[in-house]
Amino acid sequence: MLSQSQVNEVMACFGFSAMQEHKLGCLYEDKHRQMVVVDFWDTPPSDYHYVEYTSLQNRLMHQYQGIYRFFALSEHALHSQLENFLRSELQHKVADIAIHTYGAHRNETHLDPTPPEFNFHTTFEEVFGSQYLYALRPEEVYIDLNGHRRYIDFVLHRRQGNIAIELNGERYHHPLLISQQKYLSQLYKQNSLVHDGLLVYRWSNRGMRDDFKFKEQLKDYFGDASQFKATPYFKGNRQVSFELYAHQKDAIESISDKRSQGQNTFLTVLPTGTGKTEVFIEDFRRQLQQGATQHALAIVPTVNLKDQLVARVQQQLPLVEISTEIDTPLDLTIVTNAAVVRNYQHLPSQLFDYILVDEAHRAAATGLSKALEYFTPRTLLGLTATDERLDQKKLEDIFGHYHVDLTLQQAMEHGLVPPIRVFRLESNIDFSKVRFNGKDFVKSDLQKTIQIPSRDHLIADILQKYFVGNALQKQGIIFCVDVKHTERMAQTLRSVGINAKSVHAKDRSAIDEYFAGEVQFLCACELLSEGWDAPQTSVVVMARPTMSKALYLQQLGRGTRLAPNKEALYVIDIIDNYGPALLQPWNLHNLFNIGHYRAFAEVGEYQHPVLQQELLVLDGLYEQERKIEPIDIFNFEQEFGDLFSEEQLARELFISTGTVRNWIKKQDITPTRSIPFGKSQLHYFSQESIEQIKAEKNIKPRTEATRFDDFWEFLGKRDYTFSYKIIFLLAFHANCDENGEAQTEQIAKHYQAFYQRLFTEFGQCEKENNPLNRTEHLQDLKYLTRSIANNPFEKFERKRFFYQSKELSLTAMDSLLWDKLGKQDWAKIQDQMIQDGINYFHKLGITLSKTYFEF
């Protein structure tokens, strides 16, 4: 690895000079103020935690709105990276090369998302709201500048540019723990994304466990949620003609005939060596003559095949204008798979009237499926040869779908998802004491409450009654609370003759049996709600109550795929007893705001129900259960969507949640709405009431932009009832790392040592009757930790200058404030605190020198 002086020499050749060192290397800047990071470490892993790496990366990515990062493994390696990404002639290069598979698509190989992915999704919903979840797309295919197919954990789609989110385990991504070649590959992917205009943010498990900081970072880095592209989308269906032909002429005539019958998607299989390319050229010629196409796109796997097709078309259709750049379409644009996958989202979805996919059997491996779903051509033609191993179902699935921007209700009206019919199964299980943590039910309480056999038997009875041994026998999924619940539920179903199995991360054996139709019901945990697709699923049972709209919609989505002989999706909501609580879990009726209920009635047809064959079966067997009855519904999003919770109010006012709750308890402020929930109340505030609180409490406008000035104003007041603030700031600065974080215990130990020294030397360490003047308090580190949290920390927290992560035992400065405070600022703070400390204790008759304050 290069030394810093060697790196400086290489960077100078590219016009960069060193600007700021960090633990793994240095930040460089050129005359155009372009910034790059170069790593050339000499640091043992034990001295550098991965959260430090991701924190620095995210801070720089946000500060400079995109930054390249290079690894100085050798002079040649560094030169090569700089040439690839910084030379102007390469800035607009399109990867027009063959795609090489790199890694696997988790949705194709895993039943569920990883816990970090699930936690990220849940926190995103909590910060921005469920209405913006559609902007967050998991497991997106990406082709890097080298033609490697990669996968991005999440992509946030925004109007001002997309964001790539990578959730990394330390063992597999820490540069000091993985191989040098793997780290180079990781950086190549990241730099390719930055080159293509995406910002790249990384979080580790440790970074996400710091709940307060993580939420603040999401707000800072992702920007205004109103700029998210959050339109819901569903897959429409194309009718695919899959045919094998012996001759070109047969294929061409068949395509013409079927097009005249209204079909527009064709998968054509011809024997090897019969000239399948001629099928496209002739059909394309006919469409040109008929004026049915203005812009056509031909997609081929390799550059050689692209050049061959260009030559063939020029020879046979010399008047056709050909482009080989996807962003400059002419009569016919001929490009490789890589060019399409890398660029399709920047083009209008209706740009091409005619799309050819040559070597169609490679579409799945190269990630073309997303692009084909995106475009809506009049003709989509896939060509392949019979000597390839074909998976007809896979090909039809890739070519047979396209995306439409519709709500779930609109998608049902357009026939893009099956009709949804709902049954409300009411239990008398008391959920009124299940706690709510602000975003969902406390899982430990759910586990205790749902462990009641009678509730499981109710579900088993209703499934046996309607979906076993009659014309309506269907396959389905029951969403449970945890693994034990899945196993217990499956056993209960088997006891009444239903073939059911439990499925979870440690036991996936039932999946293949379910796809083969050998298992009728799967009992699954909540993580099955993403990353799995079984169109034949016709019954979804919500046995796990949730306050998360995202989780409810994901679970519902497991059954919203169309499939042959699937006339509807049957949803069974379990309606438990929540006592007087107005706040209730999501169910289909509050999701669609339906105020009436009739068993298995179709959503959207309560006023004018349409009798269908399977409903006649239900009517005949169970007429007494088919009556329409009014029900009380509560749609939280509709009722409270514009209101602020206690935590959101605290953020808005830049005070602590404890202060808000204290004001409510003293009736200093009045919530706009309050919801009884178990033994407690959930309080919400309108924007008008917030403005009134600001006026009554004389709270001046404070924002992230004013945080730096607010901090200096706070220090400038020199308001010291006790000396706590002085010693806290000095102890924090002595222990904090480069990310503005310090171990709470270490702060408390320095705090303790300072006051113990004063007590030993002067017989007191604070004002008369102060609790710190008692030996038992000074010797009790836990007491001192609690004391610091109450005062002075709470005063800093209220202003949003500091926060604590109790789970990680960390005390941290607000990241925006930390980034703005430089070395000179901290020197000024330290000088002020020492002088203020000397003056404070002088008033108590205690004379101290600067050395007492040097931690």
mmCIF file of C-alpha atoms in Angstrom, residues 324-548:
data_model
loop_
_atom_site.group_PDB
_atom_site.id
_atom_site.type_symbol
_atom_site.label_atom_id
_atom_site.label_comp_id
_atom_site.label_asym_id
_atom_site.label_seq_id
_atom_site.Cartn_x
_atom_site.Cartn_y
_atom_site.Cartn_z
ATOM 1 C CA THR A 324 -26.165 3.078 -31.099
ATOM 2 C CA GLU A 325 -26.746 5.517 -28.212
ATOM 3 C CA ILE A 326 -29.847 4.835 -26.153
ATOM 4 C CA ASP A 327 -30.366 8.497 -25.243
ATOM 5 C CA THR A 328 -30.394 9.625 -28.923
ATOM 6 C CA PRO A 329 -33.087 7.458 -30.530
ATOM 7 C CA LEU A 330 -33.593 7.395 -34.320
ATOM 8 C CA ASP A 331 -35.667 5.006 -36.446
ATOM 9 C CA LEU A 332 -33.886 2.087 -34.793
ATOM 10 C CA THR A 333 -31.666 2.173 -31.715
ATOM 11 C CA ILE A 334 -29.407 -0.858 -31.254
ATOM 12 C CA VAL A 335 -27.694 -1.205 -27.866
ATOM 13 C CA THR A 336 -26.523 -3.856 -25.423
ATOM 14 C CA ASN A 337 -28.378 -5.109 -22.374
ATOM 15 C CA ALA A 338 -25.999 -3.132 -20.164
ATOM 16 C CA ALA A 339 -26.825 0.186 -21.822
ATOM 17 C CA VAL A 340 -30.540 -0.427 -21.320
ATOM 18 C CA VAL A 341 -30.327 -1.556 -17.702
ATOM 19 C CA ARG A 342 -28.074 1.377 -16.784
ATOM 20 C CA ASN A 343 -30.184 4.061 -18.476
ATOM 21 C CA TYR A 344 -33.824 3.047 -18.913
ATOM 22 C CA GLN A 345 -35.128 5.025 -15.931
ATOM 23 C CA HIS A 346 -33.909 8.289 -17.501
ATOM 24 C CA LEU A 347 -36.075 7.744 -20.598
ATOM 25 C CA PRO A 348 -39.839 8.174 -21.155
ATOM 26 C CA SER A 349 -41.632 4.844 -20.699
ATOM 27 C CA GLN A 350 -43.461 5.311 -24.029
ATOM 28 C CA LEU A 351 -40.386 6.328 -26.054
ATOM 29 C CA PHE A 352 -40.172 3.117 -28.089
ATOM 30 C CA ASP A 353 -43.053 1.714 -30.150
ATOM 31 C CA TYR A 354 -41.215 -1.520 -30.904
ATOM 32 C CA ILE A 355 -38.728 -3.393 -28.690
ATOM 33 C CA LEU A 356 -36.721 -6.436 -29.702
ATOM 34 C CA VAL A 357 -34.920 -8.569 -27.105
ATOM 35 C CA ASP A 358 -32.432 -10.832 -28.819
ATOM 36 C CA GLU A 359 -31.277 -13.941 -26.911
ATOM 37 C CA ALA A 360 -34.377 -13.524 -24.738
ATOM 38 C CA HIS A 361 -33.396 -16.398 -22.433
ATOM 39 C CA ARG A 362 -30.681 -14.131 -20.992
ATOM 40 C CA ALA A 363 -33.146 -11.426 -19.920
ATOM 41 C CA ALA A 364 -33.450 -12.626 -16.326
ATOM 42 C CA ALA A 365 -29.700 -13.048 -15.766
ATOM 43 C CA THR A 366 -28.886 -9.572 -17.060
ATOM 44 C CA GLY A 367 -31.554 -7.728 -15.068
ATOM 45 C CA LEU A 368 -33.620 -6.719 -18.108
ATOM 46 C CA SER A 369 -36.924 -7.638 -16.467
ATOM 47 C CA LYS A 370 -37.214 -4.260 -14.694
ATOM 48 C CA ALA A 371 -36.552 -2.402 -17.947
ATOM 49 C CA LEU A 372 -39.165 -4.450 -19.810
ATOM 50 C CA GLU A 373 -41.683 -3.730 -17.057
ATOM 51 C CA TYR A 374 -40.863 -0.025 -17.373
ATOM 52 C CA PHE A 375 -41.390 0.357 -21.134
ATOM 53 C CA THR A 376 -44.837 0.140 -22.792
ATOM 54 C CA PRO A 377 -44.193 -0.546 -26.501
ATOM 55 C CA ARG A 378 -46.850 -1.464 -29.057
ATOM 56 C CA THR A 379 -44.744 -4.516 -29.943
ATOM 57 C CA LEU A 380 -42.431 -6.472 -27.653
ATOM 58 C CA LEU A 381 -40.599 -9.293 -29.434
ATOM 59 C CA GLY A 382 -38.292 -11.784 -27.747
ATOM 60 C CA LEU A 383 -36.167 -14.089 -29.899
ATOM 61 C CA THR A 384 -34.257 -17.166 -28.755
ATOM 62 C CA ALA A 385 -32.972 -20.500 -30.075
ATOM 63 C CA THR A 386 -34.082 -24.009 -29.141
ATOM 64 C CA ASP A 387 -30.613 -25.226 -28.200
ATOM 65 C CA GLU A 388 -30.822 -23.089 -25.051
ATOM 66 C CA ARG A 389 -32.395 -24.470 -21.890
ATOM 67 C CA LEU A 390 -35.680 -22.577 -21.692
ATOM 68 C CA ASP A 391 -37.874 -21.881 -18.697
ATOM 69 C CA GLN A 392 -41.147 -20.903 -20.364
ATOM 70 C CA LYS A 393 -42.829 -19.795 -17.142
ATOM 71 C CA LYS A 394 -39.858 -17.587 -16.221
ATOM 72 C CA LEU A 395 -39.750 -16.001 -19.669
ATOM 73 C CA GLU A 396 -43.481 -15.379 -19.726
ATOM 74 C CA ASP A 397 -43.253 -13.766 -16.305
ATOM 75 C CA ILE A 398 -40.451 -11.422 -17.484
ATOM 76 C CA PHE A 399 -42.091 -10.445 -20.760
ATOM 77 C CA GLY A 400 -45.662 -10.527 -19.486
ATOM 78 C CA HIS A 401 -45.686 -7.614 -17.025
ATOM 79 C CA TYR A 402 -45.368 -3.841 -17.045
ATOM 80 C CA HIS A 403 -45.571 -1.184 -14.337
ATOM 81 C CA VAL A 404 -48.500 1.198 -13.945
ATOM 82 C CA ASP A 405 -48.734 4.064 -11.459
ATOM 83 C CA LEU A 406 -52.003 3.355 -9.670
ATOM 84 C CA THR A 407 -53.276 3.023 -6.126
ATOM 85 C CA LEU A 408 -54.369 -0.422 -4.955
ATOM 86 C CA GLN A 409 -58.007 0.637 -5.363
ATOM 87 C CA GLN A 410 -57.367 1.837 -8.939
ATOM 88 C CA ALA A 411 -55.369 -1.303 -9.740
ATOM 89 C CA MET A 412 -58.378 -3.406 -8.722
ATOM 90 C CA GLU A 413 -60.707 -1.273 -10.850
ATOM 91 C CA HIS A 414 -58.397 -1.769 -13.855
ATOM 92 C CA GLY A 415 -58.201 -5.515 -13.304
ATOM 93 C CA LEU A 416 -54.449 -5.468 -12.597
ATOM 94 C CA VAL A 417 -54.890 -7.194 -9.243
ATOM 95 C CA PRO A 418 -57.627 -9.665 -8.309
ATOM 96 C CA PRO A 419 -60.780 -8.493 -6.530
ATOM 97 C CA ILE A 420 -60.314 -8.501 -2.748
ATOM 98 C CA ARG A 421 -62.978 -10.055 -0.537
ATOM 99 C CA VAL A 422 -62.790 -9.694 3.208
ATOM 100 C CA PHE A 423 -64.010 -11.659 6.231
ATOM 101 C CA ARG A 424 -63.812 -10.167 9.715
ATOM 102 C CA LEU A 425 -63.208 -12.860 12.323
ATOM 103 C CA GLU A 426 -63.979 -11.389 15.732
ATOM 104 C CA SER A 427 -62.312 -12.778 18.844
ATOM 105 C CA ASN A 428 -62.861 -11.867 22.479
ATOM 106 C CA ILE A 429 -59.152 -11.823 23.278
ATOM 107 C CA ASP A 430 -58.366 -8.702 25.342
ATOM 108 C CA PHE A 431 -55.625 -6.612 23.691
ATOM 109 C CA SER A 432 -56.306 -3.462 25.711
ATOM 110 C CA LYS A 433 -53.167 -3.966 27.814
ATOM 111 C CA VAL A 434 -50.844 -4.557 24.878
ATOM 112 C CA ARG A 435 -48.438 -1.635 24.848
ATOM 113 C CA PHE A 436 -47.848 0.642 21.873
ATOM 114 C CA ASN A 437 -44.306 1.996 21.367
ATOM 115 C CA GLY A 438 -45.302 4.841 19.064
ATOM 116 C CA LYS A 439 -45.000 2.889 15.829
ATOM 117 C CA ASP A 440 -46.326 -0.627 16.512
ATOM 118 C CA PHE A 441 -47.389 -2.993 19.271
ATOM 119 C CA VAL A 442 -44.680 -4.119 21.684
ATOM 120 C CA LYS A 443 -43.797 -7.568 20.368
ATOM 121 C CA SER A 444 -43.223 -9.165 23.769
ATOM 122 C CA ASP A 445 -46.768 -8.155 24.777
ATOM 123 C CA LEU A 446 -48.162 -9.549 21.515
ATOM 124 C CA GLN A 447 -46.367 -12.842 22.085
ATOM 125 C CA LYS A 448 -47.862 -13.218 25.559
ATOM 126 C CA THR A 449 -51.366 -12.169 24.512
ATOM 127 C CA ILE A 450 -51.667 -14.243 21.332
ATOM 128 C CA GLN A 451 -50.594 -17.467 23.046
ATOM 129 C CA ILE A 452 -54.256 -18.405 23.506
ATOM 130 C CA PRO A 453 -55.332 -21.646 21.783
ATOM 131 C CA SER A 454 -58.942 -20.524 21.326
ATOM 132 C CA ARG A 455 -57.839 -17.727 18.956
ATOM 133 C CA ASP A 456 -55.903 -20.192 16.777
ATOM 134 C CA HIS A 457 -58.877 -22.574 16.729
ATOM 135 C CA LEU A 458 -61.176 -19.768 15.553
ATOM 136 C CA ILE A 459 -58.877 -19.248 12.560
ATOM 137 C CA ALA A 460 -58.659 -22.990 11.862
ATOM 138 C CA ASP A 461 -62.439 -23.371 12.021
ATOM 139 C CA ILE A 462 -63.137 -20.542 9.572
ATOM 140 C CA LEU A 463 -60.548 -21.866 7.086
ATOM 141 C CA GLN A 464 -61.959 -25.387 7.305
ATOM 142 C CA LYS A 465 -65.484 -24.056 6.931
ATOM 143 C CA TYR A 466 -64.870 -22.043 3.760
ATOM 144 C CA PHE A 467 -61.722 -23.267 2.056
ATOM 145 C CA VAL A 468 -61.440 -27.025 2.592
ATOM 146 C CA GLY A 469 -63.361 -29.795 0.858
ATOM 147 C CA ASN A 470 -65.453 -27.640 -1.474
ATOM 148 C CA ALA A 471 -65.202 -25.748 -4.730
ATOM 149 C CA LEU A 472 -63.374 -22.904 -3.008
ATOM 150 C CA GLN A 473 -60.310 -24.872 -1.865
ATOM 151 C CA LYS A 474 -57.458 -22.353 -2.085
ATOM 152 C CA GLN A 475 -53.871 -21.957 -0.963
ATOM 153 C CA GLY A 476 -52.969 -19.224 1.484
ATOM 154 C CA ILE A 477 -50.660 -17.659 4.068
ATOM 155 C CA ILE A 478 -51.313 -16.978 7.750
ATOM 156 C CA PHE A 479 -49.156 -14.168 9.134
ATOM 157 C CA CYS A 480 -48.195 -14.881 12.752
ATOM 158 C CA VAL A 481 -46.339 -13.052 15.512
ATOM 159 C CA ASP A 482 -43.207 -15.191 15.836
ATOM 160 C CA VAL A 483 -41.741 -18.606 15.050
ATOM 161 C CA LYS A 484 -43.475 -20.325 17.971
ATOM 162 C CA HIS A 485 -46.797 -18.904 16.855
ATOM 163 C CA THR A 486 -46.245 -20.223 13.304
ATOM 164 C CA GLU A 487 -45.537 -23.723 14.625
ATOM 165 C CA ARG A 488 -48.516 -23.679 16.973
ATOM 166 C CA MET A 489 -50.824 -22.344 14.254
ATOM 167 C CA ALA A 490 -49.707 -24.996 11.758
ATOM 168 C CA GLN A 491 -50.308 -27.747 14.322
ATOM 169 C CA THR A 492 -53.799 -26.388 15.016
ATOM 170 C CA LEU A 493 -54.652 -26.420 11.297
ATOM 171 C CA ARG A 494 -53.359 -29.971 10.892
ATOM 172 C CA SER A 495 -55.529 -31.066 13.824
ATOM 173 C CA VAL A 496 -58.654 -30.173 11.821
ATOM 174 C CA GLY A 497 -57.443 -31.828 8.642
ATOM 175 C CA ILE A 498 -55.796 -28.865 6.864
ATOM 176 C CA ASN A 499 -52.396 -29.511 5.310
ATOM 177 C CA ALA A 500 -50.352 -26.673 6.804
ATOM 178 C CA LYS A 501 -46.709 -26.097 7.678
ATOM 179 C CA SER A 502 -44.664 -23.502 9.520
ATOM 180 C CA VAL A 503 -42.057 -21.589 7.533
ATOM 181 C CA HIS A 504 -39.389 -19.248 8.842
ATOM 182 C CA ALA A 505 -35.732 -18.325 8.368
ATOM 183 C CA LYS A 506 -34.437 -21.564 9.929
ATOM 184 C CA ASP A 507 -36.864 -23.880 8.143
ATOM 185 C CA ARG A 508 -37.736 -23.174 4.506
ATOM 186 C CA SER A 509 -38.523 -26.761 3.580
ATOM 187 C CA ALA A 510 -42.251 -26.135 3.069
ATOM 188 C CA ILE A 511 -41.717 -23.523 0.328
ATOM 189 C CA ASP A 512 -41.234 -25.987 -2.518
ATOM 190 C CA GLU A 513 -44.181 -28.055 -1.283
ATOM 191 C CA TYR A 514 -46.354 -24.934 -1.300
ATOM 192 C CA PHE A 515 -45.371 -24.074 -4.880
ATOM 193 C CA ALA A 516 -46.096 -27.670 -5.907
ATOM 194 C CA GLY A 517 -49.560 -27.474 -4.331
ATOM 195 C CA GLU A 518 -48.746 -30.127 -1.730
ATOM 196 C CA VAL A 519 -49.223 -27.740 1.223
ATOM 197 C CA GLN A 520 -52.416 -25.695 1.401
ATOM 198 C CA PHE A 521 -51.461 -23.120 4.061
ATOM 199 C CA LEU A 522 -48.141 -21.661 5.150
ATOM 200 C CA CYS A 523 -47.866 -20.133 8.615
ATOM 201 C CA ALA A 524 -45.210 -17.432 8.469
ATOM 202 C CA CYS A 525 -43.623 -14.678 10.536
ATOM 203 C CA GLU A 526 -43.819 -11.013 9.568
ATOM 204 C CA LEU A 527 -40.581 -11.080 7.546
ATOM 205 C CA LEU A 528 -42.265 -13.205 4.860
ATOM 206 C CA SER A 529 -44.051 -10.001 3.889
ATOM 207 C CA GLU A 530 -41.216 -8.995 1.518
ATOM 208 C CA GLY A 531 -38.982 -10.713 -0.996
ATOM 209 C CA TRP A 532 -41.277 -13.606 -1.913
ATOM 210 C CA ASP A 533 -43.778 -14.107 -4.681
ATOM 211 C CA ALA A 534 -46.426 -16.831 -5.033
ATOM 212 C CA PRO A 535 -49.236 -15.757 -7.424
ATOM 213 C CA GLN A 536 -51.383 -18.784 -6.526
ATOM 214 C CA THR A 537 -51.865 -17.396 -2.983
ATOM 215 C CA SER A 538 -55.619 -16.747 -2.714
ATOM 216 C CA VAL A 539 -56.101 -16.466 1.068
ATOM 217 C CA VAL A 540 -54.267 -14.131 3.454
ATOM 218 C CA VAL A 541 -54.988 -14.331 7.183
ATOM 219 C CA MET A 542 -53.847 -11.390 9.327
ATOM 220 C CA ALA A 543 -53.264 -13.190 12.632
ATOM 221 C CA ARG A 544 -50.555 -10.677 13.617
ATOM 222 C CA PRO A 545 -52.095 -7.290 14.463
ATOM 223 C CA THR A 546 -49.998 -4.320 13.376
ATOM 224 C CA MET A 547 -50.114 -0.536 13.516
ATOM 225 C CA SER A 548 -47.691 -0.364 10.598
#
